[in-house]
Short mmCIF file of C-alpha atoms in Angstrom, two decimals:
data_model
loop_
_atom_site.label_atom_id
_atom_site.label_comp_id
_atom_site.label_asym_id
_atom_site.label_seq_id
_atom_site.Cartn_x
_atom_site.Cartn_y
_atom_site.Cartn_z
CA MET A 1 42.62 71.76 50.06
CA SER A 2 42.34 74.98 48.11
CA LYS A 3 45.09 75.86 45.69
CA ILE A 4 47.29 78.58 47.20
CA VAL A 5 49.66 80.76 45.18
CA ALA A 6 52.83 82.11 46.80
CA ILE A 7 53.66 85.52 45.28
CA THR A 8 57.28 86.60 45.64
CA MET A 9 57.98 90.32 45.89
CA GLY A 10 60.98 90.38 43.59
CA ASP A 11 63.19 93.47 43.79
CA PRO A 12 61.55 95.86 46.29
CA ALA A 13 63.22 98.83 44.57
CA GLY A 14 61.39 98.00 41.33
CA ILE A 15 57.72 97.86 40.38
CA GLY A 16 57.13 94.44 41.96
CA PRO A 17 55.49 95.67 45.20
CA GLU A 18 53.22 98.05 43.27
CA ILE A 19 51.99 95.53 40.72
CA ILE A 20 51.42 92.94 43.45
CA VAL A 21 49.16 95.30 45.42
CA LYS A 22 47.31 96.35 42.26
CA ALA A 23 46.94 92.76 41.08
CA LEU A 24 45.53 91.54 44.37
CA GLN A 25 42.83 94.21 44.25
CA SER A 26 41.75 93.32 40.72
CA GLU A 27 38.47 91.55 40.05
CA VAL A 28 40.33 88.69 38.32
CA ILE A 29 42.57 87.87 41.28
CA LYS A 30 40.89 88.94 44.50
CA ASN A 31 39.16 85.60 45.05
CA ILE A 32 42.26 83.49 44.41
CA HIS A 33 43.89 82.25 47.61
CA SER A 34 47.39 83.68 47.87
CA VAL A 35 50.19 84.65 50.24
CA VAL A 36 52.84 87.24 49.47
CA VAL A 37 56.42 86.36 50.37
CA GLY A 38 58.12 89.70 50.86
CA SER A 39 58.58 92.77 53.02
CA ALA A 40 55.43 93.75 54.90
CA ASP A 41 56.85 97.25 55.45
CA VAL A 42 57.32 97.78 51.71
CA LEU A 43 53.76 96.64 50.98
CA LYS A 44 52.39 99.00 53.65
CA LYS A 45 54.16 101.89 51.93
CA GLN A 46 52.66 100.86 48.60
CA LEU A 47 49.17 100.78 50.10
CA LYS A 48 49.63 104.34 51.35
CA MET A 49 50.88 105.52 47.96
CA GLY A 50 48.03 103.84 46.09
CA LEU A 51 45.44 104.98 48.62
CA PHE A 52 44.03 101.47 49.12
CA THR A 53 42.54 102.56 52.42
CA ASN A 54 40.31 99.51 52.92
CA VAL A 55 43.10 96.94 52.44
CA LYS A 56 44.92 95.41 55.40
CA ILE A 57 48.23 93.57 55.68
CA ASN A 58 48.00 90.29 57.60
CA VAL A 59 51.52 89.24 58.65
CA ILE A 60 51.67 85.47 59.11
CA GLU A 61 54.37 82.97 60.04
CA GLN A 62 52.70 80.00 58.36
CA VAL A 63 50.45 79.62 55.35
CA SER A 64 47.86 77.93 57.57
CA ASN A 65 47.39 81.26 59.39
CA ALA A 66 46.26 83.05 56.23
CA ILE A 67 42.87 84.76 56.07
CA PHE A 68 41.47 84.60 52.56
CA GLN A 69 39.33 87.70 52.10
CA PRO A 70 39.38 90.19 49.20
CA ASN A 71 40.54 93.11 51.38
CA ILE A 72 43.34 91.23 53.18
CA ILE A 73 46.86 90.67 51.86
CA ASN A 74 48.53 87.76 53.65
CA VAL A 75 52.29 88.30 53.98
CA ILE A 76 55.07 86.01 55.12
CA ASP A 77 57.40 88.81 56.18
CA ILE A 78 60.91 88.76 54.69
CA LYS A 79 62.55 91.80 56.26
CA LEU A 80 64.86 94.22 54.51
CA ASP A 81 68.20 95.00 56.13
CA ASP A 82 67.17 98.66 56.41
CA ILE A 83 63.79 99.78 55.09
CA ASP A 84 64.68 103.45 55.63
CA THR A 85 67.61 103.32 53.18
CA LEU A 86 65.73 101.50 50.40
CA LYS A 87 65.88 103.74 47.33
CA PRO A 88 63.34 103.07 44.55
CA GLY A 89 64.80 102.67 41.07
CA ILE A 90 68.38 102.06 42.17
CA ILE A 91 70.44 98.85 42.17
CA GLN A 92 71.31 97.97 45.75
CA PRO A 93 72.52 94.78 47.48
CA GLN A 94 69.79 94.67 50.13
CA ALA A 95 67.13 94.68 47.41
CA GLY A 96 68.83 91.85 45.51
CA ASP A 97 69.24 89.86 48.70
CA LEU A 98 65.57 90.26 49.62
CA ALA A 99 64.53 89.08 46.16
CA TYR A 100 66.69 85.98 46.59
CA ARG A 101 65.35 85.20 50.07
CA CYS A 102 61.77 85.58 48.87
CA VAL A 103 62.28 83.01 46.11
CA LYS A 104 64.10 80.67 48.50
CA LYS A 105 61.27 80.82 51.06
CA ALA A 106 58.53 80.39 48.44
CA THR A 107 60.36 77.37 47.02
CA GLU A 108 60.48 75.79 50.46
CA LEU A 109 56.72 76.33 50.83
CA ALA A 110 56.04 74.75 47.43
CA LEU A 111 58.30 71.75 48.05
CA ASN A 112 56.62 71.20 51.43
CA GLY A 113 53.18 71.27 49.83
CA GLU A 114 52.05 74.38 51.73
CA VAL A 115 51.40 76.24 48.46
CA SER A 116 50.53 74.75 45.10
CA SER A 117 52.37 77.22 42.87
CA ILE A 118 54.58 80.31 42.79
CA ALA A 119 54.09 83.58 40.91
CA THR A 120 57.19 85.75 40.93
CA ALA A 121 57.42 89.51 40.57
CA PRO A 122 60.52 90.66 38.65
CA LEU A 123 63.99 90.75 40.16
CA ASN A 124 67.00 92.68 38.92
CA LYS A 125 69.98 90.54 37.95
CA GLU A 126 72.57 93.22 38.78
CA ALA A 127 71.06 93.71 42.23
CA LEU A 128 70.97 89.94 42.72
CA HIS A 129 74.65 89.67 41.78
CA SER A 130 75.60 92.64 43.97
CA ALA A 131 74.23 90.69 46.93
CA GLY A 132 76.43 87.71 46.06
CA HIS A 133 73.76 85.53 44.47
CA MET A 134 75.31 84.71 41.10
CA TYR A 135 72.37 83.43 39.09
CA PRO A 136 71.40 84.63 35.58
CA GLY A 137 67.72 84.82 36.57
CA HIS A 138 64.71 83.16 38.18
CA THR A 139 64.78 80.02 36.04
CA GLU A 140 68.35 79.11 36.91
CA LEU A 141 67.86 79.98 40.59
CA LEU A 142 64.75 77.82 40.86
CA ALA A 143 66.47 74.94 39.07
CA LYS A 144 69.27 75.09 41.66
CA LEU A 145 66.91 75.34 44.65
CA THR A 146 64.85 72.37 43.46
CA ASP A 147 67.75 70.34 42.05
CA SER A 148 65.94 70.22 38.70
CA LYS A 149 68.16 69.12 35.82
CA ASP A 150 65.96 69.80 32.78
CA VAL A 151 64.27 73.20 32.99
CA ALA A 152 63.30 75.58 30.20
CA MET A 153 61.76 79.04 30.03
CA VAL A 154 58.26 79.25 28.53
CA LEU A 155 56.71 82.55 27.47
CA TYR A 156 52.94 82.18 27.49
CA THR A 157 49.99 84.05 26.04
CA ASP A 158 46.65 82.69 24.87
CA SER A 159 47.69 82.95 21.21
CA LEU A 160 51.45 82.31 21.32
CA LYS A 161 53.57 80.03 23.49
CA VAL A 162 57.35 79.89 23.18
CA ILE A 163 59.94 77.70 24.91
CA HIS A 164 63.67 78.39 24.83
CA VAL A 165 66.66 76.14 24.23
CA THR A 166 68.93 78.78 25.79
CA THR A 167 68.21 82.06 27.54
CA HIS A 168 70.72 84.16 29.46
CA ILE A 169 73.93 83.48 27.56
CA SER A 170 75.70 85.40 24.80
CA LEU A 171 75.03 84.57 21.17
CA ARG A 172 78.63 83.46 20.74
CA LYS A 173 78.36 81.03 23.67
CA PHE A 174 74.98 79.85 22.38
CA LEU A 175 76.48 78.84 19.04
CA ASP A 176 79.47 77.18 20.70
CA THR A 177 77.36 75.11 23.09
CA LEU A 178 74.25 74.28 20.99
CA SER A 179 73.62 70.53 20.97
CA SER A 180 71.06 68.03 19.69
CA GLU A 181 70.75 66.67 23.22
CA ARG A 182 69.61 70.01 24.64
CA ILE A 183 67.12 70.54 21.81
CA GLU A 184 65.70 67.05 22.40
CA LYS A 185 65.24 67.82 26.10
CA VAL A 186 63.46 71.10 25.39
CA ILE A 187 61.12 69.50 22.83
CA LYS A 188 60.23 66.85 25.43
CA ILE A 189 59.72 69.48 28.16
CA ALA A 190 57.45 71.39 25.75
CA ASN A 191 55.40 68.29 24.96
CA ASP A 192 55.07 67.35 28.65
CA PHE A 193 54.08 70.89 29.61
CA LEU A 194 51.45 71.23 26.90
CA THR A 195 50.02 67.82 27.76
CA LYS A 196 49.78 68.75 31.45
CA ILE A 197 47.83 71.91 30.67
CA GLY A 198 45.29 69.96 28.63
CA ILE A 199 46.48 69.90 25.02
CA LYS A 200 46.06 66.25 24.07
CA HIS A 201 48.21 66.05 20.94
CA PRO A 202 50.60 69.01 20.97
CA LYS A 203 52.00 70.27 17.69
CA ILE A 204 55.44 71.77 18.29
CA ALA A 205 57.36 73.89 15.79
CA VAL A 206 61.14 74.04 16.13
CA ALA A 207 62.73 77.25 14.89
CA GLY A 208 65.97 77.18 12.96
CA VAL A 209 69.15 78.93 14.04
CA ASN A 210 70.05 80.78 10.86
CA PRO A 211 68.13 82.98 8.37
CA HIS A 212 65.53 80.90 6.51
CA ALA A 213 66.54 77.93 8.72
CA GLY A 214 69.88 77.77 6.91
CA GLU A 215 68.44 77.41 3.39
CA HIS A 216 69.78 73.84 3.07
CA GLY A 217 73.21 74.83 4.35
CA LEU A 218 73.57 78.04 2.34
CA PHE A 219 73.46 80.28 5.43
CA GLY A 220 74.82 77.83 8.02
CA ASP A 221 74.78 74.13 8.77
CA GLU A 222 73.50 74.03 12.39
CA GLU A 223 70.08 72.96 11.13
CA ILE A 224 71.55 70.02 9.22
CA LYS A 225 74.02 68.84 11.86
CA ILE A 226 72.24 69.65 15.13
CA VAL A 227 68.57 70.68 14.86
CA THR A 228 67.19 68.17 12.38
CA PRO A 229 68.63 65.07 14.13
CA ALA A 230 67.02 66.22 17.39
CA ILE A 231 63.62 66.70 15.72
CA GLU A 232 63.79 63.30 14.04
CA LYS A 233 64.67 61.56 17.29
CA MET A 234 61.73 63.19 19.10
CA ARG A 235 59.37 62.25 16.27
CA GLN A 236 60.50 58.65 16.70
CA CYS A 237 59.44 58.99 20.35
CA GLY A 238 55.92 59.94 19.26
CA ILE A 239 56.20 63.73 19.66
CA ASP A 240 54.74 65.81 16.84
CA ALA A 241 57.72 68.10 16.29
CA ILE A 242 58.02 70.01 13.00
CA GLY A 243 61.05 71.81 11.58
CA PRO A 244 63.52 73.31 11.40
CA CYS A 245 61.17 76.20 10.60
CA ALA A 246 62.18 79.61 9.25
CA PRO A 247 62.42 81.86 12.34
CA ASP A 248 60.99 84.88 10.52
CA THR A 249 57.62 83.21 9.87
CA VAL A 250 57.11 80.42 12.41
CA PHE A 251 55.99 82.69 15.28
CA LEU A 252 53.27 84.26 13.16
CA GLN A 253 52.14 80.78 12.11
CA ALA A 254 51.89 79.73 15.76
CA HIS A 255 50.04 82.92 16.61
CA GLN A 256 47.52 82.04 13.89
CA GLY A 257 46.97 78.58 15.39
CA LYS A 258 49.09 76.31 13.22
CA PHE A 259 51.29 75.23 16.15
CA ASP A 260 50.72 74.93 19.91
CA MET A 261 54.24 76.06 20.81
CA VAL A 262 57.46 77.21 19.17
CA VAL A 263 60.89 76.03 20.34
CA ALA A 264 63.11 79.13 20.10
CA MET A 265 66.84 78.62 19.95
CA TYR A 266 67.99 81.65 21.95
CA HIS A 267 66.64 84.44 24.17
CA ASP A 268 65.79 87.24 21.74
CA GLN A 269 64.56 84.92 19.00
CA GLY A 270 61.68 83.93 21.29
CA HIS A 271 61.25 87.05 23.39
CA ILE A 272 60.90 89.62 20.62
CA PRO A 273 57.81 88.16 18.89
CA LEU A 274 56.09 87.29 22.14
CA LYS A 275 56.67 90.68 23.72
CA LEU A 276 55.49 92.38 20.55
CA LEU A 277 52.21 90.47 20.72
CA GLY A 278 51.77 90.21 24.50
CA PHE A 279 53.95 92.73 26.32
CA TYR A 280 51.42 93.54 29.03
CA ASP A 281 49.74 90.16 29.52
CA GLY A 282 52.56 87.73 28.65
CA VAL A 283 53.63 85.33 31.39
CA ASN A 284 56.96 83.62 31.99
CA ILE A 285 56.71 79.98 33.13
CA ALA A 286 59.58 77.74 34.26
CA ALA A 287 58.73 74.35 32.79
CA GLY A 288 60.37 71.27 34.29
CA LEU A 289 60.15 72.23 37.97
CA PRO A 290 58.32 70.03 40.52
CA PHE A 291 55.66 72.77 40.84
CA ILE A 292 54.08 75.47 38.67
CA ARG A 293 56.03 78.73 38.61
CA THR A 294 54.85 81.74 36.65
CA SER A 295 56.20 85.26 36.44
CA ALA A 296 55.34 88.67 35.09
CA ASP A 297 57.04 88.82 31.70
CA HIS A 298 58.87 92.12 32.16
CA GLY A 299 61.64 93.58 34.26
CA THR A 300 61.83 95.71 37.38
CA ALA A 301 61.21 98.94 35.38
CA TYR A 302 63.38 101.08 37.66
CA ASP A 303 62.53 104.16 35.58
CA ILE A 304 58.92 104.13 36.80
CA ALA A 305 59.37 102.37 40.16
CA TRP A 306 57.25 103.66 43.05
CA GLN A 307 55.48 106.23 40.88
CA GLY A 308 52.06 104.55 40.86
CA VAL A 309 51.94 104.18 37.07
CA ALA A 310 53.05 100.54 36.57
CA LYS A 311 50.56 98.28 34.79
CA PRO A 312 49.71 95.06 36.70
CA ASP A 313 48.33 93.13 33.70
CA SER A 314 51.18 90.62 33.41
CA MET A 315 51.28 90.09 37.18
CA ILE A 316 47.52 89.50 37.21
CA GLU A 317 47.82 86.96 34.43
CA SER A 318 50.76 85.20 36.09
CA ILE A 319 48.82 84.76 39.36
CA ARG A 320 45.73 83.60 37.47
CA LEU A 321 47.73 81.08 35.46
CA ALA A 322 49.65 79.86 38.51
CA GLU A 323 46.38 78.97 40.19
CA LEU A 324 44.78 77.58 37.04
CA LEU A 325 47.72 75.43 35.89
CA SER A 326 48.31 74.01 39.36
CA LYS A 327 44.94 72.31 39.07
#
């Protein structure tokens, strides 16, 4: 059976619907088999705005009813509470609720084997919370829906790949909760992920927590007490983990090919270098789920929502990778 990618709409008040339509009409994506899980009415409005006059929406109840042709967008329709009151660029509960229901439905399709992977358009965390769905983001939501215990966020470009020990928590909480056990799990997830995508002997750099990786305890002792023991244990398990590495240089070294992936300790430590190097084509991957899940590596961009100017590059790459990695 062909590999089929489920594409979730994300927040309909953001740029998700626009970049989905643009992505599906790109030369890179148009021959990949996909179904959109989202509001058919919202997509129809996007088609009118973008003047894609030769593209048709095919509303389906089951993936098996999809018609895979370049000018057809297959949609499993997840209806908004009130399409007429949807306001682009504004946080609203019905938009957050739709984003949640799209992810929930796509997860069901993936767990049932009806699709091989999921590519998610961005959701807005405030809108999600306003609808009563109290998750920090996609990764945590998907972990809950799939009952996955060990999941980590990967940011992926051709030249730099980063996995995170923690993501959506404050720096103070990060320092209070950092443990060797969590670092060990993330190193293992990184090694498993890289092996699955075809890297036979992954070389994984582990970033330090403090400036210059603590400078032998001069700037902090987390590297000595927490990070180093985790690295040594994983090396004993046969994983080629190196570190703790100075955070201000290790990402450049990985970008130049010295390492296959960097383990970042917290959200901004990993996100800043990757977004600097791959803002438009970077992809977010949830590693550790029972299926491949990719995502555009940017937010809902409310400031430019529904204006026709959003770039689909990251969405294109996330759909391409979802199909490729699921093989």
